[in-house]
XYZ file of C-alpha atoms in Angstrom:
661
model
C 0.045 -0.205 0.075
C 3.319 2.090 -0.318
C 6.126 2.821 -1.590
C 9.864 2.059 -0.257
C 12.021 4.035 1.573
C 15.311 4.916 -0.149
C 17.569 3.446 2.864
C 16.509 0.106 3.183
C 17.699 -2.666 1.433
C 17.800 -4.105 -2.039
C 15.426 -6.480 -1.491
C 12.891 -5.275 -0.547
C 12.895 -2.570 -3.461
C 12.182 -5.479 -5.865
C 8.830 -6.588 -3.996
C 7.741 -3.620 -3.804
C 9.726 -0.350 -6.184
C 6.423 -0.789 -8.400
C 4.482 0.221 -6.292
C 0.987 1.379 -7.621
C 1.914 -0.383 -11.103
C -0.050 -3.449 -10.652
C 1.553 -6.708 -9.442
C 5.073 -7.374 -8.464
C 5.675 -10.974 -9.389
C 9.375 -11.388 -7.718
C 9.789 -15.204 -6.341
C 12.261 -16.228 -4.002
C 15.570 -17.270 -5.551
C 17.853 -20.382 -3.820
C 21.434 -18.909 -2.942
C 24.152 -20.000 -0.265
C 24.729 -16.194 0.661
C 24.675 -15.491 4.208
C 21.400 -13.521 4.997
C 21.684 -9.943 4.993
C 20.688 -8.381 8.575
C 18.270 -5.785 8.665
C 19.034 -1.831 8.735
C 17.952 -2.148 12.909
C 20.377 -4.860 13.842
C 23.272 -2.437 13.032
C 22.375 1.094 13.775
C 20.882 1.571 17.374
C 19.916 5.303 16.293
C 17.645 4.099 13.786
C 16.419 1.589 16.554
C 15.791 4.690 18.507
C 13.568 6.628 15.883
C 11.407 3.705 15.660
C 10.913 3.198 19.375
C 10.116 6.933 19.701
C 7.791 6.880 16.858
C 6.511 3.295 18.768
C 5.755 5.741 21.561
C 4.552 8.516 20.016
C 6.688 10.674 21.083
C 6.252 14.086 18.531
C 9.222 16.570 20.660
C 11.559 13.761 20.461
C 11.467 12.688 17.122
C 11.564 16.596 15.625
C 15.146 16.919 16.590
C 15.561 13.899 14.444
C 15.025 16.168 12.100
C 17.781 18.681 12.140
C 20.040 15.585 11.714
C 23.354 16.172 9.775
C 22.629 12.531 8.356
C 20.176 12.533 6.194
C 19.400 8.578 6.948
C 18.225 9.864 10.205
C 16.761 12.526 8.394
C 14.424 10.513 6.621
C 13.478 8.254 9.324
C 12.683 11.029 11.407
C 10.247 12.405 8.534
C 8.686 8.751 7.998
C 8.070 8.070 11.677
C 6.318 11.393 11.752
C 4.339 9.803 8.736
C 3.205 7.118 11.736
C 2.519 8.922 14.261
C 0.274 11.708 12.241
C 1.030 14.745 14.386
C -0.192 17.650 13.392
C 2.021 19.537 15.600
C 4.866 18.576 13.602
C 3.846 20.670 10.212
C 5.754 23.269 10.187
C 9.199 21.242 10.849
C 8.180 18.802 8.486
C 7.430 21.313 5.974
C 10.506 22.873 6.911
C 12.301 19.740 5.342
C 10.677 19.977 1.795
C 13.372 22.655 0.895
C 16.197 19.558 2.429
C 19.732 18.856 0.003
C 18.752 15.421 0.041
C 16.326 14.170 -2.616
C 15.419 11.478 -0.163
C 14.457 13.332 2.669
C 12.619 15.684 0.777
C 10.584 12.792 -0.347
C 9.705 11.412 2.844
C 8.681 14.973 4.068
C 6.180 15.025 1.729
C 5.009 11.979 2.187
C 4.480 12.536 6.104
C 2.545 16.104 5.665
C 0.499 13.633 3.270
C -0.430 11.737 5.994
C -0.883 13.873 8.615
C -3.794 15.780 6.200
C -2.943 19.335 7.797
C -4.872 21.773 5.788
C -2.318 24.373 6.937
C 0.926 22.396 5.006
C -0.827 23.196 1.462
C 0.651 26.549 0.601
C 4.574 24.956 1.333
C 2.974 21.974 -0.953
C 1.878 24.153 -3.328
C 4.784 26.328 -3.578
C 6.757 23.663 -3.750
C 5.260 22.210 -6.790
C 6.836 24.879 -8.987
C 10.482 24.555 -7.373
C 11.108 20.694 -6.876
C 13.971 19.388 -8.893
C 13.784 16.114 -8.481
C 10.515 13.944 -10.597
C 9.680 11.489 -7.926
C 9.735 14.152 -5.091
C 7.630 15.784 -7.524
C 5.114 12.968 -7.338
C 4.942 12.850 -3.824
C 4.661 16.645 -3.340
C 1.897 16.485 -5.428
C -0.080 13.554 -3.680
C 0.449 15.716 -0.727
C -0.797 18.033 -1.880
C -4.166 16.077 -2.120
C -4.559 14.837 0.938
C -4.208 18.136 2.691
C -5.468 21.089 -0.089
C -8.989 22.876 1.021
C -11.802 23.283 -1.924
C -10.367 26.668 -2.736
C -6.444 25.005 -3.679
C -7.831 22.224 -6.219
C -7.342 24.642 -9.209
C -3.298 24.007 -8.544
C -3.629 20.406 -9.007
C -5.968 20.686 -11.949
C -3.838 22.747 -13.733
C -0.299 22.230 -13.476
C 2.218 24.807 -14.952
C 2.945 24.457 -18.203
C 6.891 23.106 -17.583
C 5.084 19.908 -16.811
C 2.806 18.814 -19.215
C 5.421 16.186 -20.584
C 7.045 15.263 -16.910
C 5.482 11.431 -17.028
C 6.031 11.862 -13.093
C 3.987 15.003 -12.322
C 1.317 13.277 -14.334
C 1.274 10.666 -12.016
C 1.632 12.754 -8.866
C -1.335 14.623 -10.593
C -3.195 12.152 -10.822
C -3.082 10.495 -7.164
C -3.144 14.115 -5.837
C -6.917 14.136 -7.602
C -7.535 10.796 -5.669
C -6.644 11.224 -2.719
C -8.755 14.607 -2.754
C -11.910 12.866 -4.025
C -11.629 10.502 -0.954
C -11.822 13.695 0.834
C -14.697 14.781 -1.083
C -13.114 17.434 -3.132
C -13.814 17.608 -6.633
C -15.053 19.540 -9.220
C -16.197 19.277 -13.246
C -12.635 20.395 -14.335
C -11.028 17.683 -11.868
C -12.893 15.341 -13.237
C -12.233 16.287 -16.659
C -8.356 16.357 -16.325
C -9.187 12.603 -14.481
C -10.873 11.168 -17.304
C -8.030 12.777 -19.831
C -5.604 10.843 -17.321
C -7.156 7.869 -18.493
C -5.680 8.282 -21.888
C -3.073 5.390 -22.857
C -0.257 7.293 -23.533
C -0.098 8.631 -20.042
C 1.993 6.329 -17.649
C -0.213 3.265 -15.740
C 0.304 5.326 -12.604
C -1.394 7.576 -13.680
C -4.163 6.054 -15.631
C -4.675 3.737 -12.331
C -4.959 6.755 -10.237
C -7.527 8.005 -12.172
C -9.519 5.055 -12.774
C -9.920 4.671 -9.084
C -10.543 8.254 -8.731
C -13.286 8.430 -11.008
C -14.739 4.469 -9.466
C -14.339 6.078 -5.443
C -14.903 9.531 -5.744
C -18.955 9.806 -4.429
C -21.508 11.815 -6.226
C -20.061 11.816 -9.864
C -22.082 11.913 -12.688
C -19.839 10.411 -15.190
C -22.646 9.667 -17.684
C -21.518 12.518 -20.378
C -17.345 10.971 -19.875
C -19.005 7.564 -20.890
C -16.857 7.117 -24.059
C -13.645 7.924 -22.455
C -14.789 5.523 -19.734
C -15.813 2.549 -21.420
C -12.786 2.553 -23.672
C -9.826 2.319 -20.713
C -12.408 -0.237 -19.036
C -12.183 -2.250 -22.617
C -8.710 -1.519 -23.451
C -6.104 -0.505 -21.289
C -3.739 -2.737 -21.227
C -3.920 -3.334 -17.191
C -5.898 -5.196 -15.778
C -5.645 -2.764 -12.699
C -6.636 0.230 -14.942
C -9.764 -1.755 -16.293
C -11.015 -3.244 -13.456
C -11.493 0.377 -11.223
C -12.383 1.888 -14.867
C -15.017 -0.643 -15.354
C -16.345 -0.007 -11.753
C -16.222 3.382 -12.708
C -19.333 3.329 -15.131
C -21.401 2.440 -12.886
C -21.390 6.137 -12.417
C -22.385 6.199 -15.830
C -25.710 4.235 -16.065
C -27.454 6.912 -18.059
C -25.695 6.737 -21.134
C -26.817 4.155 -23.141
C -23.825 1.852 -24.284
C -23.080 1.193 -20.714
C -24.685 -1.702 -20.177
C -23.545 -3.653 -23.163
C -19.987 -2.729 -22.217
C -20.179 -4.100 -18.554
C -22.799 -7.367 -20.189
C -19.036 -7.403 -22.026
C -16.757 -6.899 -19.857
C -18.591 -9.698 -17.002
C -18.696 -12.334 -19.561
C -15.110 -11.892 -21.642
C -12.405 -9.292 -19.842
C -9.465 -12.473 -19.147
C -8.990 -11.170 -16.020
C -11.342 -12.198 -13.145
C -11.384 -8.949 -11.200
C -12.595 -6.693 -14.338
C -15.134 -9.392 -14.045
C -15.659 -8.504 -11.180
C -16.284 -5.060 -11.264
C -18.198 -4.738 -14.089
C -20.987 -6.965 -12.416
C -20.613 -4.408 -9.306
C -21.328 -1.579 -10.985
C -23.935 -2.755 -12.599
C -27.591 -1.415 -10.922
C -31.370 -1.818 -10.346
C -31.335 0.776 -13.465
C -29.626 -1.811 -16.245
C -31.276 -4.943 -14.727
C -32.842 -5.848 -17.447
C -30.324 -5.534 -20.104
C -27.618 -6.963 -18.021
C -29.620 -10.045 -16.649
C -28.591 -12.686 -19.010
C -24.501 -11.406 -18.372
C -25.057 -11.762 -14.486
C -27.051 -14.857 -14.784
C -23.887 -16.319 -16.970
C -21.614 -15.413 -14.516
C -23.117 -17.240 -11.924
C -21.495 -20.214 -13.256
C -18.060 -18.466 -13.968
C -14.763 -20.791 -13.282
C -13.960 -17.943 -11.022
C -15.802 -18.176 -8.040
C -14.573 -15.017 -6.766
C -17.069 -14.007 -10.121
C -20.165 -16.138 -9.307
C -20.355 -14.567 -6.031
C -20.009 -11.306 -7.528
C -23.414 -12.376 -9.908
C -24.975 -13.671 -6.954
C -24.632 -10.570 -5.177
C -25.873 -8.351 -7.748
C -28.937 -10.535 -7.647
C -29.635 -10.227 -4.104
C -29.542 -6.441 -4.641
C -31.121 -5.571 -7.592
C -33.038 -8.078 -8.562
C -37.186 -7.515 -8.751
C -39.850 -8.722 -10.687
C -38.176 -12.688 -10.711
C -40.209 -15.368 -8.816
C -38.402 -16.970 -6.562
C -38.650 -20.493 -7.297
C -36.401 -19.022 -10.246
C -33.248 -18.349 -8.173
C -33.693 -21.636 -5.901
C -33.220 -23.635 -8.433
C -30.114 -22.158 -9.416
C -29.021 -22.439 -6.647
C -29.227 -25.791 -6.173
C -27.678 -26.751 -9.148
C -24.516 -24.412 -8.259
C -21.481 -25.922 -6.081
C -19.770 -23.322 -4.228
C -21.867 -23.293 -1.029
C -21.289 -19.338 -0.543
C -22.346 -18.280 -4.233
C -25.571 -20.756 -3.299
C -26.695 -19.171 -0.134
C -26.254 -15.685 -1.534
C -28.385 -16.859 -4.460
C -30.811 -18.360 -1.808
C -30.828 -14.688 -0.403
C -32.020 -14.097 -3.260
C -35.046 -15.712 -3.793
C -35.824 -15.368 -0.036
C -35.931 -11.564 -1.258
C -38.891 -12.232 -3.812
C -42.287 -11.342 -2.514
C -44.596 -14.202 -3.167
C -46.707 -17.364 -2.008
C -43.503 -19.774 -2.150
C -41.946 -17.806 -0.311
C -42.846 -20.324 2.854
C -41.315 -23.064 0.792
C -38.440 -21.345 -0.002
C -37.754 -20.672 3.755
C -38.407 -24.021 4.445
C -36.267 -25.703 2.273
C -32.614 -22.747 3.561
C -33.850 -24.039 6.923
C -33.443 -28.245 6.342
C -29.871 -26.732 4.144
C -29.549 -25.638 7.373
C -30.392 -28.643 9.754
C -28.410 -31.014 6.940
C -24.664 -29.407 6.156
C -21.751 -29.478 9.460
C -20.076 -26.387 8.156
C -20.276 -24.250 10.493
C -19.504 -20.766 7.726
C -22.106 -22.067 5.421
C -24.411 -22.412 8.386
C -23.566 -18.356 8.657
C -24.419 -18.035 5.203
C -27.915 -19.592 5.606
C -29.010 -18.105 8.115
C -27.332 -14.717 6.123
C -29.973 -15.787 3.795
C -33.297 -16.139 6.109
C -32.996 -12.806 7.380
C -34.627 -12.000 4.113
C -37.628 -13.207 6.078
C -38.907 -12.021 9.096
C -40.900 -14.951 9.349
C -38.029 -16.580 10.119
C -37.124 -14.601 13.078
C -38.296 -17.370 15.765
C -35.514 -20.116 13.827
C -32.879 -17.042 13.725
C -33.558 -16.439 17.169
C -33.114 -20.020 18.660
C -30.101 -20.681 16.232
C -28.194 -17.815 17.685
C -28.693 -18.378 20.760
C -28.755 -22.394 21.405
C -26.285 -23.082 23.853
C -23.049 -24.122 23.137
C -23.326 -23.135 19.866
C -20.352 -22.128 17.954
C -19.312 -18.240 17.658
C -18.739 -17.827 14.419
C -22.787 -19.119 13.326
C -23.823 -17.144 16.095
C -22.329 -13.912 15.200
C -23.684 -14.645 11.891
C -26.885 -15.044 13.432
C -26.467 -12.105 15.503
C -25.998 -10.010 12.142
C -29.399 -11.409 10.678
C -31.244 -10.478 13.269
C -30.298 -6.773 12.676
C -30.487 -7.247 9.218
C -34.204 -8.898 9.177
C -35.260 -5.618 12.322
C -33.945 -3.398 8.840
C -36.448 -5.052 6.651
C -39.140 -2.759 5.012
C -42.060 -5.498 5.692
C -40.241 -6.350 9.717
C -43.631 -6.674 11.305
C -43.834 -3.685 13.621
C -45.416 -5.813 16.645
C -42.298 -7.508 16.753
C -39.852 -4.864 17.704
C -39.779 -4.913 21.115
C -38.936 -8.816 20.481
C -36.014 -7.505 18.553
C -35.143 -5.687 21.357
C -34.798 -7.691 23.780
C -32.488 -10.230 21.936
C -30.492 -7.322 21.131
C -30.379 -6.712 25.530
C -29.962 -10.550 25.424
C -26.815 -10.244 22.997
C -25.371 -7.142 24.459
C -25.114 -9.334 28.137
C -24.205 -12.510 26.329
C -20.314 -12.380 27.356
C -19.780 -12.836 23.477
C -17.922 -9.413 22.206
C -19.766 -10.305 18.736
C -22.914 -10.099 19.882
C -22.073 -7.546 22.214
C -21.071 -5.205 19.700
C -23.270 -6.086 16.801
C -26.082 -5.611 19.119
C -24.445 -2.461 20.310
C -23.965 -1.101 16.854
C -27.856 -1.614 16.238
C -29.200 -0.072 19.228
C -27.794 3.284 18.186
C -28.980 3.435 14.673
C -31.227 6.490 14.407
C -33.286 4.157 11.659
C -34.240 1.315 14.096
C -35.286 3.692 16.380
C -34.522 1.448 19.583
C -33.906 4.532 22.061
C -37.942 4.357 22.599
C -37.450 0.731 23.761
C -34.256 0.634 25.248
C -33.518 4.178 26.716
C -31.378 3.257 29.996
C -27.866 2.554 28.808
C -27.509 0.420 32.432
C -26.797 -2.857 30.425
C -24.542 -1.781 28.531
C -22.580 0.071 31.022
C -22.367 -3.444 32.619
C -21.394 -5.177 29.748
C -18.534 -2.983 28.573
C -16.886 -3.275 32.363
C -16.964 -6.818 31.539
C -14.190 -6.970 28.847
C -11.032 -7.092 28.800
C -8.896 -4.528 27.299
C -6.918 -3.977 24.581
C -7.963 -7.492 23.562
C -11.928 -6.317 23.616
C -11.231 -3.133 22.166
C -13.419 -3.328 18.979
C -16.382 -4.869 21.355
C -15.245 -1.673 24.027
C -15.815 0.938 21.156
C -19.091 -0.271 19.895
C -20.789 -0.604 23.358
C -19.780 2.653 24.431
C -20.590 4.520 21.699
C -23.894 3.476 22.296
C -23.692 4.740 25.730
C -22.769 8.128 24.739
C -25.887 7.656 22.056
C -28.069 7.002 24.812
C -27.094 9.439 26.771
C -26.805 12.406 24.216
C -23.900 13.231 25.547
C -19.907 13.763 22.586
C -17.993 10.245 21.927
C -15.856 8.964 24.143
C -12.261 8.582 23.043
C -11.104 5.154 22.064
C -8.926 3.335 24.197
C -5.929 2.420 22.088
C -2.616 0.866 22.415
C 0.104 2.396 24.510
C 3.628 1.285 23.778
C 4.493 0.766 27.325
C 1.869 -2.112 27.553
C 3.886 -4.005 24.184
C 6.587 -2.641 23.343
C 8.445 -3.247 20.312
C 10.694 -6.448 20.795
C 14.226 -5.613 19.957
C 15.848 -8.413 20.286
C 13.493 -10.219 18.260
C 13.578 -7.647 15.315
C 17.232 -7.224 15.176
C 17.381 -11.689 14.919
C 14.766 -11.067 11.782
C 17.052 -11.453 8.138
C 15.937 -8.123 5.606
C 14.235 -10.766 3.544
C 12.838 -13.214 5.867
C 10.270 -15.088 3.978
C 7.017 -16.726 5.309
C 5.641 -19.737 3.899
C 1.304 -20.255 3.949
C 0.230 -23.367 3.715
C -3.132 -23.174 2.937
C -5.723 -25.853 2.108
C -5.739 -24.554 -1.466
C -2.343 -24.294 -1.407
C 1.104 -22.482 -0.547
C 1.895 -18.525 -0.440
C 5.186 -17.132 0.580
C 5.605 -13.305 1.813
C 8.514 -11.446 2.390
C 8.176 -9.799 5.877
C 9.257 -6.543 5.381
C 10.739 -5.864 8.935
C 12.706 -2.913 8.200
C 9.241 -1.059 7.371
C 7.393 -2.643 10.038
C 9.526 -3.767 12.725
C 6.792 -4.028 15.717
C 4.530 -5.838 13.607
C 6.695 -8.089 12.014
C 8.110 -9.527 15.264
C 4.591 -9.617 16.524
C 3.618 -11.860 13.310
C 7.391 -13.416 13.615
C 6.504 -14.567 17.408
C 3.142 -15.773 17.132
C 4.273 -17.610 14.507
C 6.555 -19.828 15.660
C 4.592 -19.926 18.921
C 1.895 -21.805 16.036
C -0.808 -19.582 16.748
C -1.761 -19.264 12.966
C -2.001 -22.620 12.701
C -5.533 -24.370 12.101
C -7.175 -20.796 12.170
C -9.343 -20.507 9.032
C -9.623 -17.447 6.725
C -13.131 -15.820 7.443
C -13.292 -12.729 5.780
C -13.203 -12.597 1.331
C -13.995 -10.296 -0.627
C -14.170 -10.227 -4.194
C -11.622 -8.511 -5.912
C -10.097 -7.206 -2.530
C -9.487 -8.943 0.243
C -8.710 -12.778 1.981
C -8.585 -12.348 5.713
C -7.347 -14.672 8.091
C -5.753 -15.452 11.658
C -9.223 -14.438 13.834
C -8.689 -17.136 16.631
C -12.146 -16.907 17.000
C -12.722 -17.787 13.698
C -15.627 -14.708 12.689
C -13.259 -11.432 12.925
C -14.059 -10.470 16.542
C -11.119 -12.455 18.252
C -7.855 -10.537 18.916
C -4.241 -10.817 20.984
C -4.187 -10.462 24.330
C -2.075 -7.297 23.466
C -2.172 -3.938 20.813
C -0.071 -2.809 18.049
C 0.692 0.786 17.281
C -0.149 1.485 13.196
C 3.550 2.134 11.232
C 2.452 3.720 8.729
C 6.005 3.165 6.197
C 6.110 4.689 2.775
C 4.972 1.631 1.084
C 1.748 0.863 -1.212
C -1.077 -1.629 -0.971
C -0.648 -3.178 -3.995
C -1.879 -6.536 -5.524
C -0.422 -8.898 -2.591
C 0.471 -6.366 -0.293
C 0.467 -8.248 3.459
C -1.664 -5.635 6.027
C -2.521 -6.302 9.706
C -6.145 -5.940 10.383
C -7.128 -3.463 12.657
C -10.892 -1.017 14.689
C -8.688 1.821 14.254
C -4.967 3.558 14.506
C -3.018 2.010 16.596
C -5.435 -1.255 17.680
C -3.783 -4.140 15.453
C -2.889 -7.409 16.865
C -3.141 -11.019 14.856
C -5.447 -10.215 12.142
C -4.128 -9.759 8.471
C -5.152 -9.754 5.404
C -3.865 -10.384 1.695
C -4.999 -7.977 -1.249
C -6.393 -9.421 -4.405
C -5.485 -6.062 -6.487
C -4.352 -2.403 -5.952
C -5.904 -1.090 -2.816
C -4.978 2.454 -2.648
C -7.999 4.362 -0.243
C -6.138 1.873 2.231
C -2.729 3.703 1.661
C -1.642 5.204 4.687
C -4.302 3.863 7.014
C -3.649 -0.166 7.551
C 0.419 -1.594 8.345
C 1.347 -2.773 5.567
C 4.225 -6.021 6.727
C 4.704 -8.038 4.595
C 4.179 -9.177 0.398
C 2.877 -12.003 -1.156
C 6.154 -13.025 -3.683
C 4.553 -16.370 -4.773
C 0.836 -17.732 -4.528
C -0.700 -14.826 -5.735
C -3.245 -17.676 -7.903
C -3.415 -19.293 -4.459
C -4.829 -16.047 -2.433
C -7.158 -15.332 -5.605
C -8.651 -19.315 -4.946
C -9.165 -18.259 -1.184
C -12.728 -18.840 0.235
C -14.759 -18.127 3.421
C -13.473 -20.879 5.677
C -10.315 -22.508 3.893
C -7.746 -23.049 6.098
C -4.347 -21.897 7.423
C -2.802 -25.367 7.737
C 0.758 -24.099 9.551
C 3.506 -20.772 8.321
C 6.856 -21.119 8.454
C 9.793 -19.264 8.404
C 12.346 -19.505 5.965
C 15.295 -17.668 4.780
């Protein structure tokens, strides 16, 4: 999810140096050469800087920005990118004209990470004066993170001298992307992004432009449908085609768009583009794309088939539920089948009771807890399944995975428009029961529902005392996610400002430097899964605390036998949860380490419930996911086995992880 730092080892550059350009498929090479020590093993000053970063002590980091050694100035700037303290903005801005280009680059990156609007003027000035092309790209991207609406024009209109500068074009595109994520855009910005989609522009610029058009909210791309369609169909990189296909959902009014999406869903060579095309389809174009979605249900790639099933669940209208039931019964992938069963149950009609009965019978017949969970999700489409889901969720000795899915299903059921008002009190009692269950997932999910203003549960559960009792039973930092949910609901019911979330303090789990210094710069981890082998390169020099934790847990055998509990097509495969449902944690939390890296294909990040709450769960990206950049720690990169990653599904097992040199 970010670029490598200049002072990092050359082996790291080989793995992540093509960040933003799609997949890096470097493979480990057998060698008799002794593994190289990482920088922390040989430099105590870098260890000190990383320790102060971990302790979040801005004042102690600032003097390093003035050290005579560029390596330490650079390291300090990168450390401040993780701390994200706006009081450091003046000192970082003062490093923008540093004599060392690598320091200037790190300072620009750190300023972007602070998202401090007071840095806007310094960054704008540097665009015109920066002599190094790569640094200029960083400055432009940082400007997008910091710019005001009034300053957006600086990103849209580059100086004439930079018109042919490919690095500046990439920086402009990434800057507009970062601004768009913050809700800052304009017609001129959209027009410029469309121009940057042209094949003559560098891949990094095209990727950023396509993602900006796909992820900036509120755009109407119908006037630009031809250009976006061209990129979605003909760009040489799947990464651009995929993002451009996603953007076409915002051009639905253009007559040619449904046919383009239907063609992409059927014929694009890359499964991720097919997934994006299916996701871009919406209810307004249901009739002309339906046949392509039917065909995609039997796509050779399960992620595509699942995206097709999700399309029908979200958009199908005036279809007989029995049609989806019949098609579901012919499908082999259980997640696709369960999603289509949900679509069947969502359709109104007299056959709904028979469909519900068929789903309940299938639930009773299958042992897999994840498939059972998905069947409960399907039953959430029918309010008449309330008693079945309620009893299943709170059944004695129930699997925590099934209980979590069941709690989510009860909330979803209450959100249905046809859920009877007479049963609102029953839902309130079920949520109260979930809060008092002692199970962190049920507690967190129920608390979130109670504070949902659309559900109007304040009227039925006005007294927060039971929430307070439940919160006080939790153990921090392990249960921080459930704690946050309960506390937010307590604040909501008491009409008071949000209580700051507790985050990990370095003193409770300091970086294990003995462990860090023992890890070679080229350390690999082999993950043997039920679908095959994945090899990671651990980025100890970019995320020492996170890698040390991963290595320690691996040596303990912590991950052996765990499942991948979350797989989102064309996004991530996530595992490492000790509960198996995403609500589990280690007994400690880590501080976020936001090195200058990007979430490219195969980036491995730590899951979190917010900054400085990382623990044992991690995810692997299927494709570039730049909206995660600088928000989630990247601690490894897949160097072999992306074909395995693409085939992973919910419930697939992490059989074991081994560390190899």
